[in-house]
Coordinates of N, CA, C and O in Angstrom, one line a residue:
M143 N -11.0 -0.4 4.2 CA -11.2 -1.7 4.7 C -10.2 -1.9 5.9 O -9.2 -1.3 6.0
T144 N -10.6 -2.7 6.8 CA -9.8 -3.0 8.0 C -9.5 -4.5 8.1 O -10.0 -5.3 7.3
S145 N -8.6 -4.8 9.0 CA -8.3 -6.2 9.2 C -9.5 -7.1 9.5 O -9.5 -8.3 9.3
K146 N -10.5 -6.5 10.1 CA -11.7 -7.2 10.4 C -12.4 -7.8 9.2 O -12.9 -8.9 9.2
F147 N -12.3 -7.0 8.1 CA -12.9 -7.5 6.9 C -12.0 -8.3 6.0 O -12.4 -9.2 5.3
N148 N -10.7 -7.9 5.9 CA -9.9 -8.6 4.9 C -8.9 -9.6 5.5 O -8.1 -10.2 4.8
K149 N -8.9 -9.8 6.8 CA -8.1 -10.8 7.5 C -6.6 -10.6 7.3 O -5.9 -11.6 7.4
V150 N -6.2 -9.4 7.1 CA -4.7 -9.2 7.1 C -4.4 -8.0 8.0 O -5.3 -7.2 8.2
P151 N -3.2 -7.9 8.5 CA -2.9 -6.8 9.4 C -3.1 -5.5 8.6 O -2.8 -5.4 7.4
T152 N -3.5 -4.4 9.3 CA -3.6 -3.1 8.7 C -2.2 -2.5 8.6 O -2.1 -1.4 8.0
Q153 N -1.2 -3.0 9.3 CA 0.1 -2.4 9.3 C 1.2 -3.6 9.4 O 1.0 -4.4 10.2
L154 N 2.2 -3.5 8.6 CA 3.3 -4.4 8.6 C 4.6 -3.6 8.8 O 4.7 -2.5 8.2
E155 N 5.5 -4.0 9.6 CA 6.8 -3.3 9.8 C 7.9 -4.2 9.3 O 7.9 -5.4 9.4
S156 N 8.9 -3.5 8.7 CA 10.1 -4.2 8.2 C 11.3 -3.3 8.2 O 11.2 -2.1 7.9
A157 N 12.4 -3.8 8.6 CA 13.7 -3.1 8.6 C 14.3 -3.4 7.3 O 14.5 -4.5 6.9
V158 N 14.8 -2.3 6.6 CA 15.4 -2.5 5.3 C 16.7 -1.7 5.3 O 16.8 -0.7 6.0
P159 N 17.7 -2.2 4.5 CA 19.0 -1.4 4.5 C 18.9 -0.1 3.8 O 18.1 0.0 2.8
A160 N 19.6 0.9 4.2 CA 19.6 2.2 3.6 C 20.3 2.1 2.3 O 21.2 1.3 2.1
K161 N 20.0 3.0 1.4 CA 20.6 3.2 0.1 C 20.5 1.9 -0.8 O 21.3 1.7 -1.7
T162 N 19.6 1.1 -0.6 CA 19.3 -0.1 -1.4 C 17.9 0.0 -1.8 O 17.0 0.1 -1.0
P163 N 17.6 -0.1 -3.1 CA 16.2 0.0 -3.6 C 15.3 -1.0 -2.9 O 15.7 -2.2 -2.7
V164 N 14.1 -0.5 -2.6 CA 13.1 -1.4 -1.9 C 11.9 -1.5 -2.9 O 11.4 -0.5 -3.4
H165 N 11.4 -2.7 -3.1 CA 10.2 -2.9 -4.0 C 9.1 -3.3 -3.1 O 9.2 -4.3 -2.3
V166 N 8.0 -2.6 -3.2 CA 6.8 -2.9 -2.4 C 5.7 -3.3 -3.4 O 5.3 -2.5 -4.3
R167 N 5.1 -4.4 -3.2 CA 3.9 -4.9 -4.0 C 2.7 -5.0 -3.1 O 2.7 -5.6 -2.1
S168 N 1.6 -4.3 -3.6 CA 0.4 -4.4 -2.8 C -0.8 -4.7 -3.8 O -0.8 -4.4 -4.9
Y169 N -1.8 -5.3 -3.2 CA -3.0 -5.7 -4.0 C -4.1 -5.9 -3.0 O -3.9 -6.1 -1.8
G170 N -5.3 -5.9 -3.5 CA -6.5 -6.1 -2.6 C -7.6 -6.8 -3.4 O -7.7 -6.7 -4.6
Q171 N -8.5 -7.4 -2.6 CA -9.7 -8.0 -3.2 C -10.8 -7.6 -2.3 O -10.7 -7.5 -1.1
W172 N -12.0 -7.5 -2.9 CA -13.2 -7.2 -2.1 C -14.3 -8.0 -2.6 O -14.4 -8.4 -3.8
S173 N -15.3 -8.2 -1.8 CA -16.6 -8.8 -2.2 C -17.6 -8.2 -1.2 O -17.4 -7.9 -0.1
G174 N -18.8 -8.2 -1.7 CA -19.9 -7.7 -0.9 C -21.3 -8.1 -1.5 O -21.4 -8.5 -2.7
V175 N -22.3 -8.1 -0.7 CA -23.6 -8.5 -1.1 C -24.4 -7.2 -1.4 O -24.5 -6.4 -0.5
V176 N -24.9 -7.1 -2.6 CA -25.7 -5.9 -3.0 C -27.2 -6.2 -2.6 O -27.8 -5.4 -2.1
T177 N -27.6 -7.4 -3.0 CA -29.0 -7.8 -2.6 C -28.8 -9.3 -2.2 O -27.7 -9.9 -2.3
K178 N -29.9 -9.9 -1.7 CA -29.8 -11.3 -1.3 C -29.4 -12.2 -2.4 O -28.8 -13.3 -2.1
D179 N -29.6 -11.8 -3.6 CA -29.3 -12.7 -4.8 C -28.0 -12.2 -5.6 O -27.6 -12.9 -6.5
T180 N -27.4 -11.1 -5.2 CA -26.3 -10.6 -6.0 C -25.1 -10.3 -5.1 O -25.2 -9.6 -4.1
V181 N -24.0 -10.9 -5.5 CA -22.8 -10.7 -4.8 C -21.8 -10.0 -5.8 O -21.7 -10.4 -7.0
T182 N -21.2 -9.0 -5.4 CA -20.2 -8.3 -6.2 C -18.8 -8.5 -5.7 O -18.6 -8.8 -4.5
N183 N -17.8 -8.5 -6.6 CA -16.5 -8.6 -6.1 C -15.5 -8.0 -7.2 O -15.9 -7.7 -8.3
G184 N -14.3 -7.8 -6.7 CA -13.3 -7.2 -7.6 C -12.0 -7.2 -7.0 O -11.8 -7.7 -5.8
S185 N -11.0 -6.7 -7.7 CA -9.6 -6.7 -7.2 C -8.9 -5.5 -7.7 O -9.3 -4.9 -8.7
C186 N -7.8 -5.2 -7.1 CA -7.0 -4.1 -7.5 C -5.5 -4.5 -7.3 O -5.1 -5.1 -6.3
G187 N -4.7 -4.2 -8.3 CA -3.3 -4.5 -8.2 C -2.9 -5.7 -9.0 O -3.7 -6.2 -9.7
P188 N -1.7 -6.1 -8.9 CA -0.7 -5.6 -7.9 C -0.2 -4.2 -8.3 O 0.0 -3.9 -9.5
L189 N 0.0 -3.4 -7.3 CA 0.7 -2.1 -7.5 C 2.1 -2.3 -7.0 O 2.3 -2.8 -5.9
I190 N 3.1 -1.8 -7.8 CA 4.5 -2.0 -7.4 C 5.1 -0.6 -7.3 O 5.0 0.2 -8.2
L191 N 5.8 -0.4 -6.2 CA 6.5 0.9 -5.9 C 7.9 0.5 -5.6 O 8.2 -0.4 -4.9
T192 N 8.9 1.3 -6.1 CA 10.3 1.2 -5.8 C 10.8 2.5 -5.3 O 10.6 3.5 -6.0
F193 N 11.4 2.5 -4.2 CA 12.1 3.7 -3.6 C 13.4 3.3 -2.9 O 13.6 2.1 -2.6
T194 N 14.2 4.3 -2.7 CA 15.5 4.0 -2.0 C 15.5 4.7 -0.7 O 15.6 6.0 -0.7
P195 N 15.4 4.0 0.4 CA 15.4 4.6 1.7 C 16.8 5.3 2.1 O 17.8 4.8 1.7
E196 N 16.7 6.3 2.8 CA 17.9 7.0 3.3 C 18.2 6.5 4.8 O 17.3 6.0 5.4
E197 N 19.4 6.7 5.2 CA 19.8 6.2 6.5 C 19.0 7.0 7.6 O 18.7 8.2 7.4
S198 N 18.7 6.4 8.7 CA 18.0 7.0 9.9 C 16.7 7.6 9.5 O 16.3 8.6 10.2
R199 N 16.0 7.1 8.6 CA 14.6 7.6 8.2 C 13.6 6.5 8.4 O 13.9 5.3 8.3
T200 N 12.4 6.9 8.6 CA 11.2 6.0 8.8 C 10.2 6.2 7.7 O 9.9 7.4 7.4
Y201 N 9.8 5.2 7.0 CA 8.9 5.3 5.9 C 7.6 4.6 6.1 O 7.5 3.6 6.9
Q202 N 6.5 5.0 5.5 CA 5.2 4.4 5.5 C 4.7 4.3 4.1 O 4.8 5.2 3.3
V203 N 4.3 3.1 3.7 CA 3.7 2.9 2.4 C 2.2 2.7 2.6 O 1.8 1.8 3.4
D204 N 1.4 3.6 2.1 CA -0.1 3.5 2.2 C -0.7 2.8 1.0 O -0.3 3.1 -0.1
F205 N -1.7 2.0 1.3 CA -2.5 1.4 0.2 C -3.9 1.8 0.6 O -4.4 1.7 1.7
G206 N -4.6 2.3 -0.4 CA -6.0 2.7 -0.2 C -6.9 2.4 -1.4 O -6.5 2.4 -2.5
W207 N -8.2 2.3 -1.0 CA -9.2 2.0 -2.0 C -9.8 3.4 -2.5 O -10.0 4.3 -1.6
N208 N -10.0 3.5 -3.8 CA -10.6 4.7 -4.3 C -12.0 4.2 -4.8 O -12.2 3.9 -6.0
G209 N -12.9 4.1 -3.9 CA -14.2 3.5 -4.2 C -14.0 2.0 -4.4 O -13.1 1.4 -3.7
T210 N -14.7 1.4 -5.2 CA -14.6 0.0 -5.5 C -13.9 -0.3 -6.9 O -13.7 -1.4 -7.2
A211 N -13.6 0.8 -7.6 CA -13.1 0.6 -9.0 C -11.6 0.7 -9.1 O -11.0 0.2 -10.0
S212 N -10.9 1.2 -8.1 CA -9.5 1.3 -8.2 C -8.8 1.5 -6.8 O -9.5 1.7 -5.8
C213 N -7.5 1.4 -6.8 CA -6.8 1.6 -5.5 C -5.5 2.4 -5.8 O -5.2 2.6 -7.0
S214 N -4.8 2.8 -4.8 CA -3.6 3.5 -5.0 C -2.6 3.2 -3.9 O -3.0 2.7 -2.8
S215 N -1.3 3.5 -4.1 CA -0.3 3.2 -3.1 C 0.7 4.3 -3.2 O 1.1 4.8 -4.3
N216 N 1.2 4.8 -2.0 CA 2.1 5.9 -2.0 C 3.1 5.7 -0.8 O 2.8 5.1 0.2
V217 N 4.3 6.3 -1.0 CA 5.3 6.2 0.0 C 5.5 7.6 0.7 O 5.5 8.6 0.1
F218 N 5.6 7.5 2.1 CA 5.8 8.8 2.9 C 7.0 8.6 3.8 O 7.2 7.5 4.4
D219 N 7.7 9.7 4.0 CA 8.7 9.8 5.1 C 8.0 10.2 6.3 O 7.4 11.3 6.4
I220 N 8.0 9.4 7.4 CA 7.3 9.8 8.6 C 8.2 9.9 9.8 O 7.8 9.7 10.9
T221 N 9.5 10.2 9.5 CA 10.5 10.3 10.5 C 10.0 11.4 11.5 O 10.1 11.2 12.8
D222 N 9.5 12.5 11.0 CA 9.0 13.6 11.9 C 7.5 13.4 11.8 O 6.8 13.8 10.8
A223 N 6.9 12.8 12.8 CA 5.4 12.4 12.7 C 4.5 13.6 12.4 O 3.5 13.4 11.8
G224 N 4.9 14.8 12.8 CA 4.1 16.0 12.5 C 4.3 16.6 11.2 O 3.6 17.5 10.8
N225 N 5.2 16.0 10.4 CA 5.5 16.5 9.1 C 5.7 15.4 8.1 O 6.8 15.2 7.6
R226 N 4.7 14.7 7.8 CA 4.7 13.6 6.8 C 5.0 14.1 5.4 O 4.3 15.0 5.0
K227 N 6.0 13.5 4.8 CA 6.4 14.0 3.4 C 6.3 12.9 2.4 O 6.7 11.8 2.6
S228 N 5.7 13.3 1.2 CA 5.6 12.3 0.1 C 7.1 12.0 -0.4 O 7.9 12.9 -0.5
V229 N 7.3 10.7 -0.7 CA 8.6 10.3 -1.2 C 8.4 9.9 -2.6 O 7.5 9.1 -3.0
P230 N 9.3 10.4 -3.5 CA 9.2 9.9 -4.9 C 9.4 8.4 -5.0 O 10.3 7.9 -4.4
A231 N 8.6 7.8 -5.8 CA 8.7 6.3 -6.0 C 8.4 6.0 -7.4 O 7.5 6.6 -8.0
E232 N 9.2 5.0 -7.9 CA 9.0 4.6 -9.3 C 7.8 3.6 -9.3 O 7.8 2.7 -8.5
R233 N 6.9 3.7 -10.2 CA 5.8 2.8 -10.3 C 6.2 1.7 -11.3 O 6.6 2.0 -12.4
G234 N 6.0 0.5 -10.9 CA 6.3 -0.6 -11.8 C 5.1 -1.5 -12.1 O 4.0 -1.2 -11.6
Y235 N 5.3 -2.4 -13.0 CA 4.2 -3.3 -13.4 C 4.7 -4.7 -13.5 O 5.8 -5.0 -13.8
C236 N 3.8 -5.6 -13.2 CA 4.1 -7.0 -13.3 C 4.1 -7.4 -14.8 O 3.2 -7.0 -15.5
P237 N 5.0 -8.3 -15.2 CA 5.0 -8.7 -16.6 C 3.8 -9.7 -16.9 O 3.2 -10.2 -16.0

């Protein structure tokens, strides 16, 4: 999905302090017309990730749809753009 469809930016930037845990919550909703009389919809999340950034590093949190039944979120270190690395993150849940 793109911002054209869901009316939110496809990328958000934020400066966070190093060595302090960061909590990222993501979720999405979708809807679509299957036929002129049938509208489908669904949602995914919230997905909660917690990671601790290191000093002088740049991170990216990806949110993606896995078809229409589920979604996923992952953290990457993108300091070296040509060498994107997965970052361990704790998965949390809303009470």
